[in-house]
Short mmCIF file of C-alpha atoms in Angstrom, two decimals:
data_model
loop_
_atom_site.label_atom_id
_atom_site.label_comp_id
_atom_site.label_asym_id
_atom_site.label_seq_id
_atom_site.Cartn_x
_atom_site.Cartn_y
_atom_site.Cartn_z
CA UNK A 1315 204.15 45.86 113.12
CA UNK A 1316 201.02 46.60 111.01
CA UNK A 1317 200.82 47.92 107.47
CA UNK A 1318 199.38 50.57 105.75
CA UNK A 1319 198.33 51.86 102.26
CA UNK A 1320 199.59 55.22 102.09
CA UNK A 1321 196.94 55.97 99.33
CA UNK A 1322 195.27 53.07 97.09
CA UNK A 1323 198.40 50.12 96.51
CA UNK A 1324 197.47 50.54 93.03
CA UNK A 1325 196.49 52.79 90.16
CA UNK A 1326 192.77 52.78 91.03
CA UNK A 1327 190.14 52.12 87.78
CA UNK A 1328 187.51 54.80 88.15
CA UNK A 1329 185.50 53.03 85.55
CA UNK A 1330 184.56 49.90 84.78
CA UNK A 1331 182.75 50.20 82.14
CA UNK A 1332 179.71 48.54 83.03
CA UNK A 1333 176.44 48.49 80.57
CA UNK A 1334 173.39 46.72 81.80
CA UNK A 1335 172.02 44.51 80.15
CA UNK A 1336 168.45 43.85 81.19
CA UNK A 1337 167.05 45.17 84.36
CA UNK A 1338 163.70 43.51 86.44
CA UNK A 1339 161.45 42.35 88.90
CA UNK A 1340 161.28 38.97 90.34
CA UNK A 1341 157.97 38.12 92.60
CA UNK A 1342 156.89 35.10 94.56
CA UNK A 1343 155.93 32.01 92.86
CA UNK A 1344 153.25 31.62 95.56
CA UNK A 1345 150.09 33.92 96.28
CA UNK A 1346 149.07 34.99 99.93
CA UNK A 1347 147.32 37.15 101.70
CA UNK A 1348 148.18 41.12 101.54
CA UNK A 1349 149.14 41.77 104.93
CA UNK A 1350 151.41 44.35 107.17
CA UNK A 1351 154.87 42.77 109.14
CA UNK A 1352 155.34 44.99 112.09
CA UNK A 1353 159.25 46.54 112.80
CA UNK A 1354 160.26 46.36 116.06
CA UNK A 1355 161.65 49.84 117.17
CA UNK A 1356 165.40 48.75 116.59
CA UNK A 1357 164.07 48.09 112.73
CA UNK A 1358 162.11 51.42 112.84
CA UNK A 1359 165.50 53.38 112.78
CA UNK A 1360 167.67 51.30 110.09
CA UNK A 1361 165.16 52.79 106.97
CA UNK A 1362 168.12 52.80 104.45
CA UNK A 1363 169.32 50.81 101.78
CA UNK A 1364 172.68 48.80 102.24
CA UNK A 1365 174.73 47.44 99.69
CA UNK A 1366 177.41 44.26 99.56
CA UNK A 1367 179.38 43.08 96.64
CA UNK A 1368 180.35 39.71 96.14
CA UNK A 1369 183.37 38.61 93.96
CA UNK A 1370 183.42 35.43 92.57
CA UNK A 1371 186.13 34.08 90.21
CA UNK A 1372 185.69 32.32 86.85
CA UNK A 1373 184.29 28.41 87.10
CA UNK A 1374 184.43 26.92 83.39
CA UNK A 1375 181.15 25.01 84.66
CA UNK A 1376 179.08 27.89 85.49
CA UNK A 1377 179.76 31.01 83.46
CA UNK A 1378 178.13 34.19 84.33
CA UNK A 1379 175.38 33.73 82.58
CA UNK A 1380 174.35 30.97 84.04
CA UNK A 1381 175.36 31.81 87.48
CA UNK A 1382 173.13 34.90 87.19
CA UNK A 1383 169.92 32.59 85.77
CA UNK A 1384 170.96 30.29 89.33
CA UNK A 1385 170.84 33.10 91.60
CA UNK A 1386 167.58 34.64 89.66
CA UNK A 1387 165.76 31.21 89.88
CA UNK A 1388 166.87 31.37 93.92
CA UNK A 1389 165.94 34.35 94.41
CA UNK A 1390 162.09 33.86 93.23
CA UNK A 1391 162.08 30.51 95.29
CA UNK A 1392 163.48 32.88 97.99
CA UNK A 1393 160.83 35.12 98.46
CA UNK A 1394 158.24 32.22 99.74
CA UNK A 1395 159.86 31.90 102.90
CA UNK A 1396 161.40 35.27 103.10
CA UNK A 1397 157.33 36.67 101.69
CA UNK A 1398 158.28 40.47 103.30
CA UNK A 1399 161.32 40.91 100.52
CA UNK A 1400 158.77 41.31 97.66
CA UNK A 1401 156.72 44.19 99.49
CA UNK A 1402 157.24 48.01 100.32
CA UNK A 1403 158.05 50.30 103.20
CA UNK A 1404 155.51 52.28 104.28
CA UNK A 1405 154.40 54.23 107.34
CA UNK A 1406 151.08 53.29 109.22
CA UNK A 1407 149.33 56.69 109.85
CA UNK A 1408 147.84 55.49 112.10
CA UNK A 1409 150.06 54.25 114.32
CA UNK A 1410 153.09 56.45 112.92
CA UNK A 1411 155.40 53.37 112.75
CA UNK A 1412 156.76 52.43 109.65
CA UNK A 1413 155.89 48.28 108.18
CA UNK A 1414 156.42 46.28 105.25
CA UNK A 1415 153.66 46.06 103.20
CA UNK A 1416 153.80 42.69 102.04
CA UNK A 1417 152.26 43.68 98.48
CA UNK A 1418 154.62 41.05 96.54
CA UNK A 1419 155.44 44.11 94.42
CA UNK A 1420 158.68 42.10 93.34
CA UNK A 1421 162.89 42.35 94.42
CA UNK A 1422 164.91 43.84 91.46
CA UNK A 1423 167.39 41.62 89.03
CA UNK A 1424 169.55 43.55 87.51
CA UNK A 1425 172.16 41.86 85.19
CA UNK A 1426 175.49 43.97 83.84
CA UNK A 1427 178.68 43.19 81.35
CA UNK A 1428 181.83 45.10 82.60
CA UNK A 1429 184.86 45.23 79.77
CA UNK A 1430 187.55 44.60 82.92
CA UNK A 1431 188.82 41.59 84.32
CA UNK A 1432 188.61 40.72 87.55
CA UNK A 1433 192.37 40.66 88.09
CA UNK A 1434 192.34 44.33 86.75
CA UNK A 1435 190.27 45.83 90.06
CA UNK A 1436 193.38 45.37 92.29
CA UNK A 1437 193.23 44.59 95.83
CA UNK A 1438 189.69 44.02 96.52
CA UNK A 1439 189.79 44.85 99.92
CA UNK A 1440 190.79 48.71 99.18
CA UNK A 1441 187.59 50.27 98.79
CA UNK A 1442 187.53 51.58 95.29
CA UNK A 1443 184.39 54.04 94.77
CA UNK A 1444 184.17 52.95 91.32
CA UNK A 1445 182.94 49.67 92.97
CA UNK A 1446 179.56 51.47 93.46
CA UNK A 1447 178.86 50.37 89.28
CA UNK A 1448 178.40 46.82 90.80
CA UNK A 1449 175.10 47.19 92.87
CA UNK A 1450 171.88 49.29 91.37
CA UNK A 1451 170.76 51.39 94.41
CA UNK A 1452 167.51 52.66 92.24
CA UNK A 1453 165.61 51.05 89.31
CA UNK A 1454 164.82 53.22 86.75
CA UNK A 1455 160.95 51.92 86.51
CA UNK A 1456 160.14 52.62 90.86
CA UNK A 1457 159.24 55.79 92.07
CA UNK A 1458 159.51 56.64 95.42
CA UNK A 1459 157.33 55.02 97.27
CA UNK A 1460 157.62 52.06 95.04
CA UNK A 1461 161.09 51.38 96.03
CA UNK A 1462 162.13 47.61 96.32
CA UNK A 1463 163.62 46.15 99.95
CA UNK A 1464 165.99 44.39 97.31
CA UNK A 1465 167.91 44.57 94.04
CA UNK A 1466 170.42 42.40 93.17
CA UNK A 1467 172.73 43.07 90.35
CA UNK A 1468 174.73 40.59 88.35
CA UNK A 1469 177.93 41.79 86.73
CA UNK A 1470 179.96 39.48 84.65
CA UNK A 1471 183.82 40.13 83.99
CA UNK A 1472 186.21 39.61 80.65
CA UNK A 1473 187.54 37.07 82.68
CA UNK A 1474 184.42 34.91 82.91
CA UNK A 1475 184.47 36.23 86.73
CA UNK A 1476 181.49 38.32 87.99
CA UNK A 1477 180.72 40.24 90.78
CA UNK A 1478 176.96 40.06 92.86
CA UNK A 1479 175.44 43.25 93.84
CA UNK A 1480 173.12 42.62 96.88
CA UNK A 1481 171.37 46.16 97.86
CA UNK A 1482 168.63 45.24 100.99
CA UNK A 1483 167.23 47.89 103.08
CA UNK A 1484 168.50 47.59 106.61
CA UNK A 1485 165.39 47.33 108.09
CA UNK A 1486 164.84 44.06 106.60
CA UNK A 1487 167.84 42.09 107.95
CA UNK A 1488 170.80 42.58 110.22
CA UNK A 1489 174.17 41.11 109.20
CA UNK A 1490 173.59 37.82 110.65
CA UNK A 1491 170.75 37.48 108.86
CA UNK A 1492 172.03 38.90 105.57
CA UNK A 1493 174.38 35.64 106.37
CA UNK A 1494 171.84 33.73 106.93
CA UNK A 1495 169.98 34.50 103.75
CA UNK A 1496 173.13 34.32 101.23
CA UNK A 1497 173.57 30.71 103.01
CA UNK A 1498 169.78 30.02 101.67
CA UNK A 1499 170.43 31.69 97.95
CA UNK A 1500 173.40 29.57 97.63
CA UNK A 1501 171.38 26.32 98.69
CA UNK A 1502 168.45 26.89 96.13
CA UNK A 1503 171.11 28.01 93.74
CA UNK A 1504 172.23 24.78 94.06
CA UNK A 1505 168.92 22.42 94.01
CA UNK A 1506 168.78 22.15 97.65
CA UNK A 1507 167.12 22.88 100.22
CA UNK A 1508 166.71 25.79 102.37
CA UNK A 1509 170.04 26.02 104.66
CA UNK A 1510 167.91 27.41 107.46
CA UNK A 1511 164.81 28.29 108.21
CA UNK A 1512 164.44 31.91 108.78
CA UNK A 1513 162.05 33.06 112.12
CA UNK A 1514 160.27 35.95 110.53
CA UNK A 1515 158.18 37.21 114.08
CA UNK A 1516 159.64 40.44 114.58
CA UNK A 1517 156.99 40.44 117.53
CA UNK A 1518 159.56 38.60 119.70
CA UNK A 1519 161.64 42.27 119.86
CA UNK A 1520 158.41 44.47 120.31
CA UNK A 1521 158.46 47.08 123.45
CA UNK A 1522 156.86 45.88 126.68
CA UNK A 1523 153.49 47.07 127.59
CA UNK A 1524 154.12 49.41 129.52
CA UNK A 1525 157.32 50.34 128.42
CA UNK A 1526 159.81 49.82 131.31
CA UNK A 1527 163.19 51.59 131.14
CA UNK A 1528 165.17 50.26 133.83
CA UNK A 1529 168.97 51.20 133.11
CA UNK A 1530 169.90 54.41 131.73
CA UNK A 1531 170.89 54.42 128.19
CA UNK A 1532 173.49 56.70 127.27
CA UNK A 1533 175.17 55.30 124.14
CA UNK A 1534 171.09 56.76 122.47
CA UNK A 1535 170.39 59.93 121.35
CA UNK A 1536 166.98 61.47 122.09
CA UNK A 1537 165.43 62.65 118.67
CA UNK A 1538 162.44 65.16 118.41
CA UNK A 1539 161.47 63.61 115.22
CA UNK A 1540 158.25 61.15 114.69
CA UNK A 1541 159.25 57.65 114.76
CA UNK A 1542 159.70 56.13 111.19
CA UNK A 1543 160.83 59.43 109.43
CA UNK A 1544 164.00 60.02 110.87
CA UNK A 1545 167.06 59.87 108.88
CA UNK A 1546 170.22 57.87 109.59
CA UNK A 1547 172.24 61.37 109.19
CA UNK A 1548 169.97 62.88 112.40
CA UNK A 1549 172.69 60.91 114.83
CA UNK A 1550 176.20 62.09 115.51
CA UNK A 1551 177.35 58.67 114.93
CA UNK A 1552 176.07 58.77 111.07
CA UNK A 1553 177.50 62.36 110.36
CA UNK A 1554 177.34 62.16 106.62
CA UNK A 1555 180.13 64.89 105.27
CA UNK A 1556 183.00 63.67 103.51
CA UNK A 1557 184.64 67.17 103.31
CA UNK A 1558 188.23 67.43 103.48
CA UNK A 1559 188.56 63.22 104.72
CA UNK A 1560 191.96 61.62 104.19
CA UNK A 1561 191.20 57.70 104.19
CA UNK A 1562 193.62 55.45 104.81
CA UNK A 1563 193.58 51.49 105.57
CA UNK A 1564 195.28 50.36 108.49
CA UNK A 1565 195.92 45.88 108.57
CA UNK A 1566 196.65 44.55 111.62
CA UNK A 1567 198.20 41.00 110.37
CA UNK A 1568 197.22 37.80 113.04
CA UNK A 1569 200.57 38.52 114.53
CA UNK A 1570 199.82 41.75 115.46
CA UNK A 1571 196.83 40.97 116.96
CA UNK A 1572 198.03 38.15 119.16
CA UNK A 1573 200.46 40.73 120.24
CA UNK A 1574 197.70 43.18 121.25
CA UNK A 1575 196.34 39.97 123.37
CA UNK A 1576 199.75 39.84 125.11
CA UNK A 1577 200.02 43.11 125.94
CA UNK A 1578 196.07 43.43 127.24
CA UNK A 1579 196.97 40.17 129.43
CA UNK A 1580 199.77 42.40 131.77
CA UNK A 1581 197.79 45.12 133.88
CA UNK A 1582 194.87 45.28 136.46
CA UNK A 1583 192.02 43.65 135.29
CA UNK A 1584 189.06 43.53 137.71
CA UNK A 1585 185.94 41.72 135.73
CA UNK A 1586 186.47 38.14 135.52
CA UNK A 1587 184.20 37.83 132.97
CA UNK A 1588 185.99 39.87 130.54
CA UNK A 1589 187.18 37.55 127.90
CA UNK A 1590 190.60 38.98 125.27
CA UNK A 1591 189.19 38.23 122.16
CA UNK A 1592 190.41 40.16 118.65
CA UNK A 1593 187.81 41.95 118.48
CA UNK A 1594 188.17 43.82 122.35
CA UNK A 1595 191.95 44.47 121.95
CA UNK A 1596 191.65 45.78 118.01
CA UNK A 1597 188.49 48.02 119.08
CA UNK A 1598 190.44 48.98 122.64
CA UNK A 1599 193.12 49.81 120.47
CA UNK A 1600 191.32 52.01 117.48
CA UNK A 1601 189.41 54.13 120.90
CA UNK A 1602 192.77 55.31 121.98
CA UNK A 1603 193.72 56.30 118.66
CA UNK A 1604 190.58 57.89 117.91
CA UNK A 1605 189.87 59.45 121.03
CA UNK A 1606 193.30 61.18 121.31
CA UNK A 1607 193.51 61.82 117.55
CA UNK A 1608 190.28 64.15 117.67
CA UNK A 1609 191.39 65.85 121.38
CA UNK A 1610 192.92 68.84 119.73
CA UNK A 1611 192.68 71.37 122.39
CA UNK A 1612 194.09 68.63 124.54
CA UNK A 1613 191.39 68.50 126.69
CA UNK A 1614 192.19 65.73 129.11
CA UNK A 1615 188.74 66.06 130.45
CA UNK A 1616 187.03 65.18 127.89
CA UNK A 1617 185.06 62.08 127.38
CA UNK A 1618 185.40 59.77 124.30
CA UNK A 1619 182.33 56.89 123.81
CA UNK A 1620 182.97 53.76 121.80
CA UNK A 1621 180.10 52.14 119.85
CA UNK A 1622 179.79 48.62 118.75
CA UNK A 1623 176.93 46.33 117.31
CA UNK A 1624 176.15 43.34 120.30
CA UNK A 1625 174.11 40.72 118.66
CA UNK A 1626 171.24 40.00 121.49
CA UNK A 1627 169.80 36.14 120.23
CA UNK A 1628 171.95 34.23 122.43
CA UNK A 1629 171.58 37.35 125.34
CA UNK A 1630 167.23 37.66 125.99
CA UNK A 1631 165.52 34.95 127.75
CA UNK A 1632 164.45 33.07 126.04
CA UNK A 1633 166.99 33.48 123.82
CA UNK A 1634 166.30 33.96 119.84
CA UNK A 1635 166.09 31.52 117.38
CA UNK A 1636 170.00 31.77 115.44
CA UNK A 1637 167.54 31.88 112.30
CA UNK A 1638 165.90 35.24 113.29
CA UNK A 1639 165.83 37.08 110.25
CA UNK A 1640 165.19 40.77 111.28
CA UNK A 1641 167.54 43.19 113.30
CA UNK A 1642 168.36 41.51 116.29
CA UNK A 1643 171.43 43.81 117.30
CA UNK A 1644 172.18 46.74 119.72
CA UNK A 1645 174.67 49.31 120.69
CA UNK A 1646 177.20 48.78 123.37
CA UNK A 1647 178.91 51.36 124.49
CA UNK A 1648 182.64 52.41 126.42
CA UNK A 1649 183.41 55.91 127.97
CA UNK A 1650 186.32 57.37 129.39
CA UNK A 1651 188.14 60.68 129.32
CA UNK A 1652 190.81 61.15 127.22
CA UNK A 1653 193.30 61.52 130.07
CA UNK A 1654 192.55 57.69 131.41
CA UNK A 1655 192.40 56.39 127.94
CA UNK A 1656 195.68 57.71 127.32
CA UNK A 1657 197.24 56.36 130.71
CA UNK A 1658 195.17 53.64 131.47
CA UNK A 1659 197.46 50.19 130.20
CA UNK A 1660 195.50 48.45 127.14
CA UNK A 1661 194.00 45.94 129.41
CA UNK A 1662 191.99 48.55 131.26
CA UNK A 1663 190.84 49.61 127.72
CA UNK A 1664 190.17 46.18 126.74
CA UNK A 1665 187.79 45.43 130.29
CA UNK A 1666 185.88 48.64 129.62
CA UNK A 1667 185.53 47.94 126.19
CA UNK A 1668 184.25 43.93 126.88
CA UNK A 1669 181.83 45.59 129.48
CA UNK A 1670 179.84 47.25 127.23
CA UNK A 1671 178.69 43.85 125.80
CA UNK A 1672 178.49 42.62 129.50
CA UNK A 1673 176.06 44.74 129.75
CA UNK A 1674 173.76 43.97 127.07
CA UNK A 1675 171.87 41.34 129.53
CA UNK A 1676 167.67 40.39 128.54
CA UNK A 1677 166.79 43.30 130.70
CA UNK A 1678 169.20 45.70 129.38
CA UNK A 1679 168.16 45.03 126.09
CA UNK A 1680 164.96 45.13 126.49
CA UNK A 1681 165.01 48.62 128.52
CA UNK A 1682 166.51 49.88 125.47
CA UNK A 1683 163.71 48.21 123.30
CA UNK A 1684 161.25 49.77 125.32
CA UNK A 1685 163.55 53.25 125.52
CA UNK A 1686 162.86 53.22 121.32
CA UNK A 1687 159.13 53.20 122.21
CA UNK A 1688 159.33 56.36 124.74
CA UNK A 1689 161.79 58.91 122.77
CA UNK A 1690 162.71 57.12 119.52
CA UNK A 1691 166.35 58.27 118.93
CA UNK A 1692 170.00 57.07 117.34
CA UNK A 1693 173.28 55.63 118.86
CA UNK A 1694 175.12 58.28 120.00
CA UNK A 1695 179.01 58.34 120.79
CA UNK A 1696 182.04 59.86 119.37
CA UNK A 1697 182.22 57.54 116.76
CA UNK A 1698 181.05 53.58 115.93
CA UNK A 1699 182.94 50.61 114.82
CA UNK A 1700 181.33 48.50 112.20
CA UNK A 1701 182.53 45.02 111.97
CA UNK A 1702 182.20 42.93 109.06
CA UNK A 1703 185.33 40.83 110.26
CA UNK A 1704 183.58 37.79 110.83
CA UNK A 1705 180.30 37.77 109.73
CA UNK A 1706 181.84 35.09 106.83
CA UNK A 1707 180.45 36.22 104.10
CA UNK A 1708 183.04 35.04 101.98
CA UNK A 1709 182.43 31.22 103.62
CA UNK A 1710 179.10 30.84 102.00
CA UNK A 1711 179.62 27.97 99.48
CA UNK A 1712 177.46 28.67 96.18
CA UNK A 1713 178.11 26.04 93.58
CA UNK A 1714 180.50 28.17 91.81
CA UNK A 1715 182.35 28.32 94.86
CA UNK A 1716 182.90 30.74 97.46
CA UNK A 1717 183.39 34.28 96.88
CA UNK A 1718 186.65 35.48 96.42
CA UNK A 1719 186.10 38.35 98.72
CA UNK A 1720 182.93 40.18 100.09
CA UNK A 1721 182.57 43.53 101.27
CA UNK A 1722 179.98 46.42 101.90
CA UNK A 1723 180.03 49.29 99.53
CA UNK A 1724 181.69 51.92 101.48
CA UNK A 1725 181.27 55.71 102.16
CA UNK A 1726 183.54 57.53 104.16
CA UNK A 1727 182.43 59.02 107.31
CA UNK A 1728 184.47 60.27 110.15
CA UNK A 1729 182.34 59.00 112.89
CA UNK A 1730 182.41 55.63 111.47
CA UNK A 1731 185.27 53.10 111.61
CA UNK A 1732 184.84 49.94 109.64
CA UNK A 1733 187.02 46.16 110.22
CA UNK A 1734 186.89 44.22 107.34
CA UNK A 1735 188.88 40.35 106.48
CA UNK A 1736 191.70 39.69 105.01
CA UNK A 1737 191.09 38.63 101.47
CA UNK A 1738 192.07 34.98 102.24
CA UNK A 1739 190.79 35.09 106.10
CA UNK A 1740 188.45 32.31 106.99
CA UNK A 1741 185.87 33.61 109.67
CA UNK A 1742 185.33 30.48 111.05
CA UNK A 1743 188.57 30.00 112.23
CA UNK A 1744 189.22 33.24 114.10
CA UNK A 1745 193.06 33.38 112.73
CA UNK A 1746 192.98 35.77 110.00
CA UNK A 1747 193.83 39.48 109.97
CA UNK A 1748 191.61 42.77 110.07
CA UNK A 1749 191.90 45.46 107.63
CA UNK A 1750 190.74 48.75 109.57
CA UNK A 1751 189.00 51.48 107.06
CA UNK A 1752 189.44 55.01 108.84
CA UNK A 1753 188.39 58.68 107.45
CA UNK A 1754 189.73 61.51 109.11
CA UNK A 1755 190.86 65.03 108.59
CA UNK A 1756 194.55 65.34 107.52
CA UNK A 1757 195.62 66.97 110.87
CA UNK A 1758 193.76 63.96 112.76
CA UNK A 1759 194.91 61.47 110.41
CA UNK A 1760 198.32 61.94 111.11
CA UNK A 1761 198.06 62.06 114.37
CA UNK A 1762 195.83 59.04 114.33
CA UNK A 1763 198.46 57.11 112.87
CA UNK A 1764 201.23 58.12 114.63
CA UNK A 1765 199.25 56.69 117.68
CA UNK A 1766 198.22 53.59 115.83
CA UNK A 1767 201.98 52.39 115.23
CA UNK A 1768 202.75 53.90 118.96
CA UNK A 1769 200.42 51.68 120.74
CA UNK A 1770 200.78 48.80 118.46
CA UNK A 1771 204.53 48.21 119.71
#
């Protein structure tokens, strides 16, 4: 049960051998108004670039030359309905909160040759640093405060394959709306129209007035520092050292998975409302590991807290528009000490883990809105679990196709666990398997391990 690359299933390429080609910016076809977009306070925090890549695989009827002039040509049409992707960051002094600064100082397009194939990457879905040649993170032109909330980088393979480099600053979109935006690109790319709409009034997630904390909010960590210059590395959760990590990826096949539903269906279960998904037995399942993997004085007392991302659209009332195109997500949260989440039988794990998104009702969500607004801080747990399982990425249909696989550019942190698809999973369908991404020091590593296949059987 369950697999494992020991180390990378492959000889990894360190280089690809990427030149680029021609490097610039794109800006909106249609002139507005200069204006300011406020960030609500869950935006405030996510100031820092994230990058995707996007394989796609060689279509005789759109080579990667003209793929890239597509997604260029989208892109500009793009930035009319999406007008705050073309500005800056920048913090308000007066107010001390950071905005975008719709300026239409342009997204970059970046367009790169690499002398590999496709084929000759590997396995996609190992994380191979040299995949970081694929996305621009800077353009050589921008200083630092002219930094764009976009680049995307187009870089075409031997093969007649090429690879899309999307970097977007987080505060700009969420992973649903990441999706949401691809599923536009891909529409324009293709002479159509906009897929969806996108709701661009981050006002519908600004703090109450007053501010009215009503639960207390434990999975957040108060931060002394002025709202809009903290730094994702302030939190626990985002600890930032790779010193001394072994990395290893642990797949969990659909087999496996429907066994972890089995087993998380025998035991006391007291919510009702707690449904067994994938998701609630694979994260129930990673906690234990985790939790006793890093409980090296044995400390039975100690507590271990789970993070996950809870989309809240469907969760305020009114609900969201599906189309909302900012950050629309929160942390949920599980605690335990390490004695119960050793003894405790995986469906106990499994409730406790469901609860936390139980809990993320309208009011919860906006108490911790409105706790951003008070004491500005970070998630804060033992470590977070970032799914890009089924955010189907890899379903959006461009008319080359859909990508052969699609994955964030990853660093290794400790405190951060990562689930990514199978390379032929479809999201849609819930029936593929989960590829878990862990980075750990040796000691912990083995014993994470050794727990993972323990637990699994």
């Amino acid at each position: 049960m369950g697999t494992i690359y020991q180390g990378p299933p492959f000889p990894l390429i360190h280089d690809l051998k990427v030149t680029i080609e021609n490097s610039t910016l794109i800006f909106s076809p249609q002139e507005s108004e200069r204006k300011s977009v406020f960030l609500s306070n869950i935006d405030q925090v996510l100031n820092f670039d994230v990058q995707t890549i996007h394989f796609f695989e060689a279509n005789p009827d759109f080579p990667p030359e003209t793929a890239a002039q597509k997604i260029k040509g989208a892109l500009r049409k793009l930035l009319v309905p999406y007008e705050f992707l073309s500005g800056r960051m920048k913090l308000n002094p007066d107010t001390g909160r950071l905005e975008f600064d719709c300026n239409n100082a342009g997204v970059g397009f970046v367009t790169a040759t690499s002398e590999c194939t496709l084929d000759e990457l590997g396995d996609l879905v190992y994380p191979n640093p040299a995949f970081e040649q694929l996305v621009t993170q800077r353009l050589e032109s921008s200083d630092r405060n002219d930094h764009p909330l976009c680049i995307v980088q187009v870089t075409s393979f031997k093969c007649g394959g090429f690879a899309m480099g999307l970097q977007t600053n987080h505060a700009t979109f969420d992973g649903i709306s990441v999706k949401t935006f691809l599923e536009n690109m891909a529409a324009l790319a293709g002479d159509k129209p906009l897929a969806t709409t996108p709701c661009n009034d981050r006002q519908l997630l600004a703090a109450r007035s007053p501010p009215r904390v009503t639960f207390p909010h434990p999975e957040l960590l108060k931060l002394n520092t002025a709202l809009g210059q903290e730094t994702h590395s302030n939190s626990n959760v985002f600890e930032d050292s790779q010193r001394d990590l072994n990395f290893k990826v642990f797949r969990l096949s659909p087999d496996d998975i429907f066994h972890l539903k089995a087993k998380a269906k025998f035991g006391p279960a007291t919510n009702p409302k707690v449904k067994i998904t994938g998701f609630n037995v694979v994260s129930a399942h990673i906690w234990r590991c985790k939790a006793l993997s890093n409980d090296a004085e044995n400390n039975s007392e100690r507590s271990s807290t789970i993070l996950y991302a809870v989309d809240i659209r469907p969760r305020l009332a009114p609900p969201l528009p599906p189309s909302f195109a900012g950050n629309a997500v929160l942390t949920a949260y599980a605690t335990a000490k390490c004695k119960e989440i050793e003894e405790a039988p995986l469906s106990k794990l499994v409730e406790m883990v469901a609860e936390g998104a139980l809990r993320m009702t309208d009011e919860y969500a906006r108490s911790a809105i409105d706790w951003g607004e008070l004491y500005k801080g970070f998630p804060n747990g033992e470590f977070l679990v970032s799914s890009w399982w089924r955010l189907g990425f890899s379903e959006v249909e461009y008319p080359w196709g859909k990508p052969k696989y699609s994955c964030p550019l990853v660093y290794r942190r400790k405190d951060i666990i990562l689930l990514f698809p199978d390379i032929d999973s479809d999201a849609a369908s819930n029936n593929g398997g989960v590829n878990i991404l862990v980075a750990l020091p040796h000691k912990e590593m083995e014993k994470f391990e050794y727990l993972f296949y323990k637990y699994l059987a």
